[in-house]
């Protein structure tokens, strides 16, 4: 690494960490002020509060990393531009792409960190928050009543009286094993079904087994106090999948949901397909922010820096609006899932690369003045 690279990185990283620490502090102040009464009333210890905020940090990082990148790039590059350091580096023969290469590398590292957080920790943050508040306020976990699940792959239908969402125990369960023509071959009626994730087996208690013939008549019955089944592919997550929301699922859970429910209507699967692609596209927003903010953060005059900063802020927040717009279109099955997830990134990455090209060739971006627009309208 050159001395120049270390100098650019040091100027940027210092501001970057200050921005992250500042945003985290602001979020903590507001969140603690909202929840401190609940913490005190329920006598929650500091260790449990620290664990609660540890589960929320990944989701907050996903939101603040692109904004921190934007402000840090604009501030550090703008300060170097005002001190004529950028001009000196370019005059010394360093090209603009080579000058910004360390910052692009930091952007890629931020993408990797965001991708790791967005894999499962950030999507589960909201569920962890609700579970913590329910536990703190001594409220029971959500109980699902009257659940029906159809396993179209293995030709099984589950009827469940009730269970706690996220638990492995199911009460008053009846499972019908059917053939390809939906004829019942066998039924399991159990007072309780328990799933053991370590062995991937189901344990049924107080089971009544019934065997059926082709006409639907019971030919044989068995009663067992306990029965262990190791060949069923159902899991508690699959049985409760009808009660989950796509934005709260991790990447493995989204893939599992789409795999086992592939025969659902397209409109029902659209939110899950959209969020699957969105989980993969969201971290790359950090690199898009670098492509936009880096060329606009460099200016050769005070007036140029101020206008470029305003343009960068407007572009990034416009991209954020477009992300939510396309996400809504994808969830409503108005556009394909991959288009909904990747279009904002591709569009604004193209804008950023164009701005990068203009700045590297020492040309200004085309401007549109208000007074010029007024003269055009008047004519």
XYZ file of C-alpha atoms in Angstrom:
379
model
C 0.000 0.000 0.000
C 1.328 3.408 -0.964
C 1.761 6.257 1.474
C -0.889 8.106 -0.514
C -3.369 5.262 -0.001
C -2.764 5.268 3.743
C -3.295 9.018 3.848
C -6.609 8.838 1.954
C -7.819 5.919 4.073
C -6.879 7.645 7.324
C -8.757 10.807 6.351
C -11.850 8.810 5.404
C -11.909 6.146 8.150
C -11.693 8.707 10.928
C -14.809 10.495 9.677
C -16.502 7.176 8.875
C -16.169 5.878 12.423
C -17.347 9.211 13.820
C -20.475 9.022 11.640
C -21.247 5.435 12.670
C -20.696 6.217 16.344
C -22.826 9.348 16.073
C -25.746 7.584 14.406
C -25.577 4.682 16.880
C -25.565 7.144 19.789
C -28.571 9.039 18.421
C -30.494 5.791 17.904
C -29.625 4.558 21.397
C -30.745 7.816 22.999
C -34.121 7.748 21.277
C -34.696 4.015 21.812
C -33.710 4.084 25.475
C -35.969 7.077 26.076
C -38.875 5.130 24.532
C -38.291 1.867 26.431
C -36.730 2.925 29.724
C -40.075 2.973 31.509
C -40.720 -0.650 30.467
C -37.230 -1.653 31.598
C -37.717 -0.068 35.016
C -41.296 -1.254 35.578
C -40.396 -4.862 34.756
C -37.107 -4.786 36.731
C -34.997 -5.806 33.744
C -31.281 -6.097 34.487
C -28.497 -4.418 32.549
C -27.274 -7.710 31.085
C -30.686 -8.450 29.554
C -30.945 -4.888 28.217
C -27.483 -5.226 26.668
C -28.534 -8.508 25.037
C -31.666 -6.822 23.677
C -29.684 -4.020 22.043
C -27.162 -6.509 20.691
C -29.982 -8.115 18.703
C -31.048 -4.719 17.319
C -27.598 -3.468 16.265
C -27.447 -5.508 12.988
C -30.682 -4.004 11.696
C -29.529 -0.500 12.606
C -26.183 -1.057 10.886
C -27.936 -2.067 7.655
C -29.722 1.299 7.664
C -26.904 3.589 8.751
C -23.948 2.170 6.789
C -24.954 3.696 3.397
C -25.727 7.068 5.011
C -22.446 7.006 6.934
C -20.583 6.202 3.723
C -22.274 9.101 1.955
C -21.514 11.715 4.609
C -17.969 10.453 5.219
C -17.049 10.518 1.528
C -18.524 13.962 0.984
C -16.832 15.409 4.064
C -13.388 13.829 3.669
C -13.097 14.402 -0.095
C -14.588 17.883 0.221
C -12.061 18.808 2.892
C -9.195 17.521 0.767
C -10.572 19.443 -2.225
C -10.780 22.727 -0.288
C -7.154 22.271 0.817
C -6.171 21.684 -2.863
C -4.838 18.244 -1.936
C -6.858 16.525 -4.661
C -5.484 18.935 -7.286
C -1.939 18.309 -6.035
C -2.383 14.546 -6.279
C -3.779 14.767 -9.805
C -0.971 17.135 -10.830
C 1.572 14.640 -9.490
C 0.313 12.121 -12.044
C -2.104 10.089 -9.919
C -5.263 9.319 -11.867
C -8.650 9.778 -10.264
C -9.520 6.033 -10.357
C -6.211 5.237 -8.652
C -6.843 7.959 -6.076
C -10.283 6.600 -5.194
C -9.293 2.923 -5.276
C -8.793 2.673 -1.457
C -12.240 4.158 -0.901
C -13.791 1.718 -3.371
C -12.058 -1.089 -1.459
C -13.591 0.156 1.806
C -16.948 0.234 0.023
C -16.528 -3.434 -0.933
C -15.628 -4.320 2.660
C -18.772 -2.513 3.790
C -20.771 -4.542 1.261
C -19.335 -7.752 2.735
C -20.146 -6.658 6.300
C -23.655 -5.620 5.306
C -24.170 -8.924 3.495
C -23.126 -10.880 6.591
C -25.495 -8.895 8.829
C -28.343 -9.108 6.320
C -28.041 -12.906 6.037
C -30.049 -13.660 9.176
C -29.268 -11.281 12.054
C -30.921 -8.141 10.658
C -34.135 -9.851 9.437
C -34.649 -11.450 12.860
C -34.111 -8.202 14.784
C -37.782 -7.166 14.721
C -38.940 -10.595 15.892
C -36.308 -10.542 18.647
C -37.559 -7.114 19.750
C -41.176 -8.283 19.935
C -40.187 -11.442 21.818
C -38.130 -9.444 24.298
C -40.909 -6.934 24.980
C -43.447 -9.750 25.395
C -41.150 -11.517 27.839
C -40.422 -8.294 29.718
C -44.117 -7.489 30.059
C -44.936 -11.088 31.055
C -47.106 -11.583 27.998
C -47.383 -15.092 26.531
C -45.910 -15.790 23.142
C -48.237 -15.688 20.181
C -50.468 -18.777 20.041
C -51.718 -20.001 16.663
C -55.137 -21.630 16.681
C -56.549 -24.009 14.081
C -53.561 -24.374 11.773
C -53.871 -26.446 8.587
C -50.771 -27.356 6.589
C -50.694 -29.256 3.290
C -47.444 -30.978 2.305
C -48.024 -31.432 -1.412
C -44.629 -33.063 -1.957
C -45.043 -35.903 0.548
C -48.870 -35.951 0.292
C -49.561 -35.199 3.956
C -52.102 -32.886 5.557
C -51.688 -31.563 9.103
C -54.506 -30.353 11.361
C -53.168 -28.633 14.484
C -55.381 -27.311 17.260
C -52.847 -24.836 18.679
C -49.146 -24.139 19.104
C -46.862 -21.293 20.119
C -45.167 -19.594 17.204
C -41.465 -20.498 17.230
C -41.974 -23.478 19.568
C -41.390 -27.171 18.782
C -44.477 -28.492 20.585
C -47.879 -28.878 18.874
C -51.100 -29.807 20.680
C -53.887 -32.105 19.400
C -52.412 -32.978 16.025
C -53.929 -35.083 13.264
C -51.828 -36.055 10.249
C -53.356 -37.644 7.151
C -51.105 -39.631 4.818
C -52.644 -39.639 1.335
C -51.917 -41.009 -2.096
C -51.627 -39.193 -5.417
C -55.431 -39.158 -5.772
C -55.911 -37.640 -2.293
C -57.240 -40.898 -0.853
C -56.409 -41.319 2.833
C -54.048 -44.223 3.452
C -53.260 -43.674 7.113
C -53.946 -41.157 9.867
C -52.066 -40.177 13.013
C -54.031 -38.578 15.859
C -51.804 -37.464 18.732
C -52.419 -35.446 21.866
C -49.036 -33.799 21.384
C -46.319 -33.725 18.729
C -42.764 -32.645 19.529
C -39.984 -31.977 17.017
C -36.361 -32.719 17.949
C -34.136 -30.533 15.745
C -30.911 -32.314 16.734
C -32.131 -35.614 15.243
C -34.798 -34.164 12.869
C -37.400 -36.538 14.226
C -41.003 -36.173 15.379
C -42.178 -37.663 18.660
C -45.955 -38.261 18.905
C -47.544 -38.879 22.304
C -50.781 -40.802 22.953
C -51.112 -41.745 19.311
C -54.037 -43.360 17.543
C -53.035 -44.948 14.226
C -55.742 -45.728 11.690
C -55.301 -47.565 8.373
C -57.733 -47.108 5.485
C -58.652 -49.136 2.453
C -59.376 -47.815 -1.048
C -63.019 -47.132 -0.140
C -62.056 -44.988 2.840
C -62.974 -47.537 5.521
C -60.814 -48.095 8.592
C -59.249 -51.550 8.399
C -57.004 -51.436 11.442
C -56.386 -49.265 14.516
C -53.437 -49.044 16.882
C -52.924 -47.093 20.115
C -49.427 -46.261 21.275
C -48.222 -44.118 24.177
C -45.341 -42.795 22.090
C -44.214 -42.973 18.481
C -40.994 -41.632 16.924
C -40.976 -40.825 13.200
C -37.730 -40.023 11.425
C -38.819 -39.758 7.766
C -41.140 -36.742 7.855
C -39.712 -33.659 6.152
C -41.923 -31.136 7.963
C -40.341 -28.754 10.450
C -41.940 -26.313 12.926
C -40.950 -23.459 10.627
C -42.801 -25.050 7.705
C -45.888 -25.767 9.781
C -46.046 -22.149 10.891
C -45.002 -20.668 7.559
C -48.513 -19.436 6.821
C -48.139 -16.981 9.722
C -44.759 -15.479 8.803
C -43.975 -12.280 6.919
C -41.349 -12.132 4.201
C -39.482 -9.120 5.604
C -38.741 -10.984 8.863
C -37.226 -14.091 7.252
C -33.542 -14.741 6.684
C -32.056 -15.913 3.404
C -32.138 -19.655 4.311
C -35.716 -19.342 5.552
C -36.833 -17.555 2.387
C -35.229 -20.256 0.234
C -36.844 -22.977 2.355
C -40.245 -21.310 2.147
C -40.071 -20.961 -1.639
C -38.775 -24.495 -2.073
C -41.467 -26.243 -0.040
C -44.320 -23.952 -1.114
C -43.487 -23.753 -4.811
C -47.020 -24.798 -5.739
C -48.591 -21.783 -4.020
C -50.188 -19.092 -6.214
C -47.722 -16.650 -7.741
C -49.278 -13.683 -5.970
C -48.723 -15.320 -2.558
C -45.100 -16.144 -3.331
C -44.280 -12.715 -4.853
C -43.370 -11.030 -1.507
C -41.051 -13.905 -0.594
C -39.344 -13.974 -4.004
C -38.939 -10.192 -3.906
C -37.400 -10.185 -0.445
C -35.094 -13.055 -1.371
C -33.584 -10.930 -4.156
C -33.794 -7.809 -1.987
C -31.698 -9.484 0.722
C -28.951 -10.044 -1.866
C -29.274 -6.617 -3.533
C -29.455 -4.439 -0.411
C -25.757 -4.722 0.638
C -24.627 -3.529 -2.809
C -26.308 -0.196 -2.101
C -23.142 0.692 -0.181
C -21.012 0.350 -3.318
C -23.550 2.368 -5.323
C -23.287 5.134 -2.719
C -19.510 5.134 -3.183
C -19.936 5.450 -6.967
C -22.214 8.473 -6.499
C -20.563 10.259 -3.572
C -16.895 9.822 -4.568
C -16.955 11.812 -7.833
C -19.370 14.405 -6.452
C -17.355 14.865 -3.267
C -14.397 16.127 -5.306
C -14.612 19.776 -6.355
C -12.170 22.356 -7.596
C -14.009 25.371 -6.175
C -16.063 26.091 -3.078
C -19.218 26.640 -5.118
C -18.694 23.424 -7.018
C -18.281 21.399 -3.810
C -21.511 22.726 -2.296
C -23.582 21.991 -5.387
C -22.031 18.521 -5.719
C -22.806 17.701 -2.089
C -26.427 18.717 -2.608
C -26.622 16.619 -5.786
C -25.159 13.569 -4.022
C -27.599 13.818 -1.115
C -30.554 14.202 -3.502
C -29.437 11.226 -5.617
C -28.952 8.897 -2.640
C -32.285 9.756 -1.059
C -33.969 9.423 -4.453
C -32.444 5.956 -4.703
C -33.852 5.110 -1.268
C -37.323 6.212 -2.421
C -36.999 4.173 -5.609
C -35.917 1.085 -3.632
C -39.097 1.179 -1.552
C -41.218 1.876 -4.623
C -39.869 -1.110 -6.554
C -40.061 -3.269 -3.426
C -43.789 -2.518 -3.186
C -44.226 -3.285 -6.891
C -42.456 -6.615 -6.478
C -44.483 -7.587 -3.401
C -47.667 -6.854 -5.335
C -46.474 -8.980 -8.271
C -46.483 -5.925 -10.551
C -42.921 -6.549 -11.731
C -40.644 -9.639 -11.515
C -38.843 -10.075 -8.215
C -35.312 -9.655 -9.595
C -36.281 -6.436 -11.384
C -37.845 -5.040 -8.211
C -34.722 -5.798 -6.174
C -31.938 -4.870 -8.574
C -33.318 -2.021 -10.739
C -32.543 0.861 -8.291
C -28.983 -0.381 -7.782
C -28.326 -0.802 -11.507
C -29.885 2.552 -12.402
C -28.031 4.620 -9.823
C -24.799 2.676 -10.331
C -24.956 3.736 -13.994
C -25.483 7.349 -12.883
C -22.536 7.074 -10.506
C -20.251 5.595 -13.151
C -21.252 8.375 -15.557
C -20.408 11.001 -12.933
C -17.150 9.180 -12.280
C -16.339 9.303 -15.986
C -17.076 13.033 -16.153
C -14.940 13.791 -13.108
C -12.069 11.605 -14.366
C -12.091 13.487 -17.679
C -12.262 16.840 -15.835
C -15.742 17.680 -17.086
C -18.704 18.956 -15.145
C -22.065 17.215 -15.066
C -24.810 18.908 -17.088
C -26.788 21.371 -14.987
C -30.359 22.602 -15.265
C -30.946 26.108 -13.936
C -34.324 27.276 -12.727
C -34.172 30.609 -14.546
C -33.341 28.849 -17.806
C -36.385 26.644 -17.320
C -38.542 29.703 -16.738
C -37.348 31.303 -19.979
C -38.122 28.081 -21.880
C -41.633 27.948 -20.438
C -42.187 31.648 -21.198
C -41.274 31.131 -24.822
